[in-house]
PDB file of C-alpha atoms in Angstrom:
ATOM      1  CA  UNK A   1     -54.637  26.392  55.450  1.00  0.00           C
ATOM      2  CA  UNK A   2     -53.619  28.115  58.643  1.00  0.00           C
ATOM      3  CA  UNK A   3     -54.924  31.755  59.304  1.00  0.00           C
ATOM      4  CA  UNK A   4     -52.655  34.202  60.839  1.00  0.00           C
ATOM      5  CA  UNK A   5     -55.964  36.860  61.988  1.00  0.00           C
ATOM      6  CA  UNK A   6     -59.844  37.206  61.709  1.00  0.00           C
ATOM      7  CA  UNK A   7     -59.566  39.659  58.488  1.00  0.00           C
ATOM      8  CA  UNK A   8     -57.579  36.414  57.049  1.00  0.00           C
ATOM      9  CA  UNK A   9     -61.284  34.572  57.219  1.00  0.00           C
ATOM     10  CA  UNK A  10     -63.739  37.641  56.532  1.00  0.00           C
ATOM     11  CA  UNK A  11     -61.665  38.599  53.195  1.00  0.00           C
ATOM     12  CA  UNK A  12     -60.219  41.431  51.653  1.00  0.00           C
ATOM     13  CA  UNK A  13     -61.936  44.593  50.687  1.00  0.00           C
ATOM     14  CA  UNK A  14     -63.553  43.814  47.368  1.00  0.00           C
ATOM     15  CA  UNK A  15     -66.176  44.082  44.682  1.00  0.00           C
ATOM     16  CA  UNK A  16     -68.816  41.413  45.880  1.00  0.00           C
ATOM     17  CA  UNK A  17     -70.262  38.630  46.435  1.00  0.00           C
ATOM     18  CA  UNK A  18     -67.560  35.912  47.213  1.00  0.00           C
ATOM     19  CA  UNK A  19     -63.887  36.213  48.528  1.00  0.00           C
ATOM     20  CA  UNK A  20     -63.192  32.553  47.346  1.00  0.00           C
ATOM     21  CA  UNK A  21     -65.221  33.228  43.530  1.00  0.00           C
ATOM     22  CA  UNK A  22     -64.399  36.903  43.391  1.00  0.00           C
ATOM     23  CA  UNK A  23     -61.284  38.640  45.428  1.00  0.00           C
ATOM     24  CA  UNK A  24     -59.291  35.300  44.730  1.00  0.00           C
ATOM     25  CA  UNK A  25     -60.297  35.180  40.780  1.00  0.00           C
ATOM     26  CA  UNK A  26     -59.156  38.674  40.567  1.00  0.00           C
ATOM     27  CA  UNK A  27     -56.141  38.331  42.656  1.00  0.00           C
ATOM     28  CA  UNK A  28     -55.491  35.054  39.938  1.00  0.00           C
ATOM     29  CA  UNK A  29     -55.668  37.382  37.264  1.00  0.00           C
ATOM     30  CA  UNK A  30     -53.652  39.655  38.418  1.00  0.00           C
ATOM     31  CA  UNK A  31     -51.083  37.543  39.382  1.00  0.00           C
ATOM     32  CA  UNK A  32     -51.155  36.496  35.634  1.00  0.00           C
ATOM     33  CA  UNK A  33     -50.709  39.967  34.726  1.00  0.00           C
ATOM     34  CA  UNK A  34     -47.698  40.385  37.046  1.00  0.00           C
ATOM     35  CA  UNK A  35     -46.071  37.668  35.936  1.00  0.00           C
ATOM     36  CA  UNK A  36     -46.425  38.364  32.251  1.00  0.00           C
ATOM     37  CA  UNK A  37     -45.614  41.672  32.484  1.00  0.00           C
ATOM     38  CA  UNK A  38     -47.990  43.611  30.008  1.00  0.00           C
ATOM     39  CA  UNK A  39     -51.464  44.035  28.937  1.00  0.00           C
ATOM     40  CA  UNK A  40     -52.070  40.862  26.759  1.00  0.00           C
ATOM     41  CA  UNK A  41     -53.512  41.304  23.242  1.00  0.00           C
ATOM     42  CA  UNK A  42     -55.573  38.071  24.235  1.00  0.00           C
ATOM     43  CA  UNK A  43     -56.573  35.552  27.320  1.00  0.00           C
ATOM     44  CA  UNK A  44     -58.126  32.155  27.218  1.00  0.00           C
ATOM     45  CA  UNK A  45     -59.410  31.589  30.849  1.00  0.00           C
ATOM     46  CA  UNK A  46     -60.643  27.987  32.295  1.00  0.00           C
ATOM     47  CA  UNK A  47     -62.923  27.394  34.608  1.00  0.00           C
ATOM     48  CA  UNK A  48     -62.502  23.990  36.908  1.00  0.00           C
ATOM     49  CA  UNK A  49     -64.564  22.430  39.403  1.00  0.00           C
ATOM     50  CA  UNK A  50     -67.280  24.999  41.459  1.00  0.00           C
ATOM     51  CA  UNK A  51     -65.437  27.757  39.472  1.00  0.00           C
ATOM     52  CA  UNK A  52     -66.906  26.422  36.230  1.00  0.00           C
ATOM     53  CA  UNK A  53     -70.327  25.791  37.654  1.00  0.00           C
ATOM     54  CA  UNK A  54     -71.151  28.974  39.139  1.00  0.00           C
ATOM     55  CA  UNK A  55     -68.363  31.834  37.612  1.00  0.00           C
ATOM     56  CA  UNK A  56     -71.565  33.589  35.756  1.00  0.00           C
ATOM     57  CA  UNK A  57     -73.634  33.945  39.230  1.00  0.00           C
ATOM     58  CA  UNK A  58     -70.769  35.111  41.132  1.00  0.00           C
ATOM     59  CA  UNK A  59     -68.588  37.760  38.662  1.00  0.00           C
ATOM     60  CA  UNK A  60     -65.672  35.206  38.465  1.00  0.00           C
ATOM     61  CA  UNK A  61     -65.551  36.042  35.002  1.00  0.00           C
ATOM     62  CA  UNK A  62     -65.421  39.391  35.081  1.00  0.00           C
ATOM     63  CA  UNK A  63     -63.433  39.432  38.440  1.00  0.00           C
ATOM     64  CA  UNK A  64     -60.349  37.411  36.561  1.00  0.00           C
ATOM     65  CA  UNK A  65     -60.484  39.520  33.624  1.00  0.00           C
ATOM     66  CA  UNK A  66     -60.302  42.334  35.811  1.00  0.00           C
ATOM     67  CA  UNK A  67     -57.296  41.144  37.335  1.00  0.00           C
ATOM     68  CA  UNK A  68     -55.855  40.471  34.161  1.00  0.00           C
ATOM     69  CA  UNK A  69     -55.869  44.120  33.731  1.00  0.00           C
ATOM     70  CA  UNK A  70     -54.476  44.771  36.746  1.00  0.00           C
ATOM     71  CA  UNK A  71     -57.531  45.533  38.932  1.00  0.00           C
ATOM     72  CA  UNK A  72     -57.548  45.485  42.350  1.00  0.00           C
ATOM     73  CA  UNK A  73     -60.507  43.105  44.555  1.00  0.00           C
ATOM     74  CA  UNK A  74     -61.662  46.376  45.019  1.00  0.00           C
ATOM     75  CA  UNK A  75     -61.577  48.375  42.092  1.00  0.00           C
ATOM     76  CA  UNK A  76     -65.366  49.539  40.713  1.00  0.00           C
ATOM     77  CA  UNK A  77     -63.992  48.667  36.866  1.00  0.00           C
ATOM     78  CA  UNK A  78     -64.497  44.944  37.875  1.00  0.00           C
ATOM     79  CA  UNK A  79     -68.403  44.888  36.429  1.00  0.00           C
ATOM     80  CA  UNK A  80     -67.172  46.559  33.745  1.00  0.00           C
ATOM     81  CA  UNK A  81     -64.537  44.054  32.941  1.00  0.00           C
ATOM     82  CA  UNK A  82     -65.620  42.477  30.363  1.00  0.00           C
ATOM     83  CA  UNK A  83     -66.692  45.576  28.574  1.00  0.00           C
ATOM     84  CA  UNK A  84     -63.134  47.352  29.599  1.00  0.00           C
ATOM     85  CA  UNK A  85     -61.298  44.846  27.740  1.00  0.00           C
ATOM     86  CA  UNK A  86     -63.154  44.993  24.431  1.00  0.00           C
ATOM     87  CA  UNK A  87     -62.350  48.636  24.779  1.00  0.00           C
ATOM     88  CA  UNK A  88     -58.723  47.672  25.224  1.00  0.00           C
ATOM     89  CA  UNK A  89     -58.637  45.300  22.436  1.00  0.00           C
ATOM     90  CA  UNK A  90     -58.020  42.347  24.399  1.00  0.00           C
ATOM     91  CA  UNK A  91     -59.969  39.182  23.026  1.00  0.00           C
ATOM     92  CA  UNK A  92     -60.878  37.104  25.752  1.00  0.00           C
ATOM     93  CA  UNK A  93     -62.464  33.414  25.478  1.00  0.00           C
ATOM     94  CA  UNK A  94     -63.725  31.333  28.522  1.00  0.00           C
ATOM     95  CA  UNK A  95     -64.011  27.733  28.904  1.00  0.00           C
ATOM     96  CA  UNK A  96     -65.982  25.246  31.512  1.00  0.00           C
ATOM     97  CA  UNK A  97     -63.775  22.739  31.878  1.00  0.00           C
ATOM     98  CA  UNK A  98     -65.043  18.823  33.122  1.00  0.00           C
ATOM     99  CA  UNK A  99     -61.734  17.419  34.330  1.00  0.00           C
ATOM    100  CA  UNK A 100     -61.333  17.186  37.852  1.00  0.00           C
ATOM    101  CA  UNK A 101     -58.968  19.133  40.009  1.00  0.00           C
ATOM    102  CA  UNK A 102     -56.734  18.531  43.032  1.00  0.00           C
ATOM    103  CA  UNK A 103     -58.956  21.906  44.161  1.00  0.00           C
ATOM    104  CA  UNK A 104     -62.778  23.133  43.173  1.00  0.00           C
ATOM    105  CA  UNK A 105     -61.761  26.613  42.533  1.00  0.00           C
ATOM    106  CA  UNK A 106     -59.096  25.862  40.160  1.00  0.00           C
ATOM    107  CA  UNK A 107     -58.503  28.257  36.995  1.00  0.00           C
ATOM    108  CA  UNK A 108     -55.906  28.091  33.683  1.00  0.00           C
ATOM    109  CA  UNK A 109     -54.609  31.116  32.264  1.00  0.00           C
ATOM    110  CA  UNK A 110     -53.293  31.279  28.978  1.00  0.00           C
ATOM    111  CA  UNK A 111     -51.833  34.721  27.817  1.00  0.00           C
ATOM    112  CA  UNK A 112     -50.121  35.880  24.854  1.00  0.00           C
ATOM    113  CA  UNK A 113     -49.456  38.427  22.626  1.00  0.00           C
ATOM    114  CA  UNK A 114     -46.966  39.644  18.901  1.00  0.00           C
ATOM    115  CA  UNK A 115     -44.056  38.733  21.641  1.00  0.00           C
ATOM    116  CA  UNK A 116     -44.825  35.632  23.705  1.00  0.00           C
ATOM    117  CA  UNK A 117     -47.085  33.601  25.672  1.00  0.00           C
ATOM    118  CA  UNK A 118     -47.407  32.578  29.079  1.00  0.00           C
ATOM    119  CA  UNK A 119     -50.030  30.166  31.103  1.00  0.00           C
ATOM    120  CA  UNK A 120     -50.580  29.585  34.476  1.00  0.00           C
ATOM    121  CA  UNK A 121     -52.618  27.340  36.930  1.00  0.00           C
ATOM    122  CA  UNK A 122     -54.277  29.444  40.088  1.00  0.00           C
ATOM    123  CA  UNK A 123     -55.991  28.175  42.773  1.00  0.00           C
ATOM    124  CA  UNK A 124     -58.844  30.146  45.299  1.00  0.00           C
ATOM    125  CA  UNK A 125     -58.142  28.835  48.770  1.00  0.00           C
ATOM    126  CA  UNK A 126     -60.812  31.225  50.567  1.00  0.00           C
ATOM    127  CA  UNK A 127     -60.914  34.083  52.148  1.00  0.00           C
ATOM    128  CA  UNK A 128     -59.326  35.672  48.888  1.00  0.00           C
ATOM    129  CA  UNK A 129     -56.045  34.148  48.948  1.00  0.00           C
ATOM    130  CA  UNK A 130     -54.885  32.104  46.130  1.00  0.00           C
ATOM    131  CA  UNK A 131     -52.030  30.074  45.596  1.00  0.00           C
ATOM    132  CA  UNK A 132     -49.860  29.612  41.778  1.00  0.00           C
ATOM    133  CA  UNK A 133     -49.389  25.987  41.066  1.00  0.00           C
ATOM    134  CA  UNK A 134     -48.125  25.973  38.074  1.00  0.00           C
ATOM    135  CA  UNK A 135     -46.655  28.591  35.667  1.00  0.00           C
ATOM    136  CA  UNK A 136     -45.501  27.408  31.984  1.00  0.00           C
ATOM    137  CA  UNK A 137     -44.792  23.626  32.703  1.00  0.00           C
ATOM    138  CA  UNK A 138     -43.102  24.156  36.017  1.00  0.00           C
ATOM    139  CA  UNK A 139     -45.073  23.372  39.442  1.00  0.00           C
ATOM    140  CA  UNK A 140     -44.508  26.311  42.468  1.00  0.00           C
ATOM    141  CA  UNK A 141     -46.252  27.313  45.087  1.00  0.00           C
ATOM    142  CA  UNK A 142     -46.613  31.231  45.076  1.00  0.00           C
ATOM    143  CA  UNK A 143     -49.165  33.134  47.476  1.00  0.00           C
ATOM    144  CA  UNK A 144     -47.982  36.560  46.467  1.00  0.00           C
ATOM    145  CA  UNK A 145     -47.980  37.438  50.109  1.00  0.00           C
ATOM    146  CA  UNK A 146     -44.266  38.080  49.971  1.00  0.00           C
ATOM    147  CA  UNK A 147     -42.100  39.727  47.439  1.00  0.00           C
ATOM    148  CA  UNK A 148     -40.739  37.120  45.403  1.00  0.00           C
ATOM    149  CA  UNK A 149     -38.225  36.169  42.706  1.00  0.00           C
ATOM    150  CA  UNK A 150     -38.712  33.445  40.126  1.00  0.00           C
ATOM    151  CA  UNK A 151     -35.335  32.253  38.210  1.00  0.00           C
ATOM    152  CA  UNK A 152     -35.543  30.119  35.802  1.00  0.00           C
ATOM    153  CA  UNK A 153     -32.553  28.487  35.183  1.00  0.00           C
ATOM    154  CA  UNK A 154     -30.272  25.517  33.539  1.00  0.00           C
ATOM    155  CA  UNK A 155     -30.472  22.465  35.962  1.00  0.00           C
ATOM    156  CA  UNK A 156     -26.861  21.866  36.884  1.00  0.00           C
ATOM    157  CA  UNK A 157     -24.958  21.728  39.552  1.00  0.00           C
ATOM    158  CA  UNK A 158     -24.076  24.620  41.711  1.00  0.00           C
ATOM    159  CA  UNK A 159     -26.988  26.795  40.224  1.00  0.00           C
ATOM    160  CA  UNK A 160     -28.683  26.968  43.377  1.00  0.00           C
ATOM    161  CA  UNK A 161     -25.489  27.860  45.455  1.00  0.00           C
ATOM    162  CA  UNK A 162     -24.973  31.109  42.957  1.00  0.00           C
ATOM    163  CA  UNK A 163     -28.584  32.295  42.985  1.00  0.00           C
ATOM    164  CA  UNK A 164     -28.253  31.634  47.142  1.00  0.00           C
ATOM    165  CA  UNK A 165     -24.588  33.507  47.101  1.00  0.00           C
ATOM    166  CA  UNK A 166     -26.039  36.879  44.878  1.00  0.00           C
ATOM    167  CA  UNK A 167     -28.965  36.919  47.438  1.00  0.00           C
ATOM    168  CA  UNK A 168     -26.670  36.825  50.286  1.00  0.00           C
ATOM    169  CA  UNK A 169     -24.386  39.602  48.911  1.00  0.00           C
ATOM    170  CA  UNK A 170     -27.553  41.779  48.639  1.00  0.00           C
ATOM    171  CA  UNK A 171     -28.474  40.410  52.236  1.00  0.00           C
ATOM    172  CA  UNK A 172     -32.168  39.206  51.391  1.00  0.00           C
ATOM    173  CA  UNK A 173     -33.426  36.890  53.745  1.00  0.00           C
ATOM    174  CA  UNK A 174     -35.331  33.672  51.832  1.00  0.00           C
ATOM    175  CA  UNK A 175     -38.836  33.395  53.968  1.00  0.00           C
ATOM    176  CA  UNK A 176     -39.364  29.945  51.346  1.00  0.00           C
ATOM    177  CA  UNK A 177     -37.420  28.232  48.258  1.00  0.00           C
ATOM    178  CA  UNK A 178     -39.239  25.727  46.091  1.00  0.00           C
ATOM    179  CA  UNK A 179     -37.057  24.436  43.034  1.00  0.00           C
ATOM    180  CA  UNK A 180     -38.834  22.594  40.245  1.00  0.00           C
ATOM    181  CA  UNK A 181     -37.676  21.114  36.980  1.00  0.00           C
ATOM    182  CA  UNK A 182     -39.591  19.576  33.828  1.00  0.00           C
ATOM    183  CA  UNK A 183     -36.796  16.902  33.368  1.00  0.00           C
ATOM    184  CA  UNK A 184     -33.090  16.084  34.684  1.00  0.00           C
ATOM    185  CA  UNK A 185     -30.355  18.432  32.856  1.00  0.00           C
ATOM    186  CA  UNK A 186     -33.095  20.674  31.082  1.00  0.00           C
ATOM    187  CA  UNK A 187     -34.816  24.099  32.436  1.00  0.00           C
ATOM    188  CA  UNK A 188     -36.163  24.527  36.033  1.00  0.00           C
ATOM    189  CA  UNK A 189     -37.405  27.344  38.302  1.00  0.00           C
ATOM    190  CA  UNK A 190     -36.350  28.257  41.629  1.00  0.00           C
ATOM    191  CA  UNK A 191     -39.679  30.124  43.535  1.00  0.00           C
ATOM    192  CA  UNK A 192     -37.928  32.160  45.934  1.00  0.00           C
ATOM    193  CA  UNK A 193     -40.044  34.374  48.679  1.00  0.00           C
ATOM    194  CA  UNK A 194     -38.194  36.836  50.589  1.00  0.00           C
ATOM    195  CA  UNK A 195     -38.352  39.294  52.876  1.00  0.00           C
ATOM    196  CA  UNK A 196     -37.348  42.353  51.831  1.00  0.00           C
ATOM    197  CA  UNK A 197     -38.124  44.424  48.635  1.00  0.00           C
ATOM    198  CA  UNK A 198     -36.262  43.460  45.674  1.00  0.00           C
ATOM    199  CA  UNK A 199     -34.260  46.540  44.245  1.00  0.00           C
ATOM    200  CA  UNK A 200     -33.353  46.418  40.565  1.00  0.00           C
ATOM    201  CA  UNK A 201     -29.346  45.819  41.572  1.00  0.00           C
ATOM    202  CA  UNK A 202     -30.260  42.428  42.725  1.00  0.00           C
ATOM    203  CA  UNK A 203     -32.254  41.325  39.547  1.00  0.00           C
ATOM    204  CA  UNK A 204     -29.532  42.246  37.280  1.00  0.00           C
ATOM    205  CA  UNK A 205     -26.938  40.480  38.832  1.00  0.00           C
ATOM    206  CA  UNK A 206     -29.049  37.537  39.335  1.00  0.00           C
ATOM    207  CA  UNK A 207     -29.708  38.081  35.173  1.00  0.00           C
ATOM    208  CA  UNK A 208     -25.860  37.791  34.633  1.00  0.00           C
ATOM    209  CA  UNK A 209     -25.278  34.350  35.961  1.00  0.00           C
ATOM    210  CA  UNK A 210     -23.936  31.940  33.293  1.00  0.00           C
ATOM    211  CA  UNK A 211     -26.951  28.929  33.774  1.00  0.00           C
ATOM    212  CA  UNK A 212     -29.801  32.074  34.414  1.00  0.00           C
ATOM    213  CA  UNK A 213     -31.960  32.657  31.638  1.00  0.00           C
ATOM    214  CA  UNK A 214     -34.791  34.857  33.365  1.00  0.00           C
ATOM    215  CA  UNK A 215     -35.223  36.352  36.096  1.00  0.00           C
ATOM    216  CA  UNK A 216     -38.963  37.696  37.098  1.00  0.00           C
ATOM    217  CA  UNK A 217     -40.037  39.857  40.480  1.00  0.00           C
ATOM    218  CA  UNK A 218     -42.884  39.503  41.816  1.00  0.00           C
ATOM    219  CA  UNK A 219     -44.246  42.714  44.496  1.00  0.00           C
ATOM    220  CA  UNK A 220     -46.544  41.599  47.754  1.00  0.00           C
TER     221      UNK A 220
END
């Protein structure tokens, strides 16, 4: 992991005591809010590797459930997590997990609600970044250092070439473009990082392609 400046290695501004347990567990759960859109009516959160053996000591519990309801790292409502979201009526369950991760600070999301659910794998990399590895099925890489667009789409030919051709109409420059797919012919997702902000034009005509069945945005 390269670092771009020495606030990159102190951390972000945040409710104590660990970027890597606390900033990046709430910046995983909300990340998880982002991308599902709404409060959830309930979460079941996993705990890998050092995140499973030491969440209670250092608030990642409360720190991802924060971020679930949109916190920020810094936000004072963090220690009240927990207490927040019984208020809210979201039901909550955490798990220690034994399996072994690719990374130590490793986390599953699972959110739902009356209208849908959604689950995603985050990663902690330090200094309170984080990195999505794997939303519903699909494996991407997404920081949420950039704005972003994730399209998930039929996996066909020429798919690619229309999501690239609406971009360049709106003149967005693509920073990075991952494209991942569960199996050949079926559903993938195209992780898209850009440059500029994403204005609602740009969404909706990306929504209106034939092989496009969802189209999400995610703010930096």
């Amino acid at each position: 992991m390269k670092y771009k400046s020495v606030f990159d290695i102190i951390g972000p501004v945040m409710i104590g005591p660990s970027s890597s347990h606390t900033a990046g567990a709430a910046r995983i759960g909300k990340m998880a809010r982002e991308l599902f859109g709404r409060d959830p009516e309930w979460a079941n959160i996993s705990f890998y590797g050092s995140f499973a053996k030491t969440y209670k000591g250092h608030g990642t519990d409360v720190a991802i459930i924060g971020g679930i309801m949109d916190f920020e790292t810094d936000d004072e409502r963090i220690i009240e997590a927990k207490k927040i979201a019984r208020e809210k009526g979201i039901r909550v369950k955490i798990r220690e997990e034994e399996a072994l991760t690719d990374h130590p600070n490793t986390a599953r999301i699972k959110l739902g609600d009356k209208d849908g659910e959604m689950e995603l794998v985050g990663i902690s990399i330090g200094g309170g970044k984080i990195e999505i590895i794997e939303l519903n099925g699909f494996e991407l890489s997404l920081t949420g250092h950039h704005p972003a667009i994730l399209v998930v789409h039929e996996d066909r030919f020429g798919a690619v070439a229309a999501v690239s051709t609406v971009l360049a109409r709106h003149k967005m420059n693509i920073g990075k473009m991952d494209v991942s797919r569960q199996d050949v012919g079926k559903m993938a997702l195209m992780t898209i990082e850009v440059d500029q902000n994403v204005e609602d034009a740009l969404l909706t005509e990306l929504k209106a392609l034939p092989e496009v069945t969802q189209v999400t945005k995610i703010t930096d």
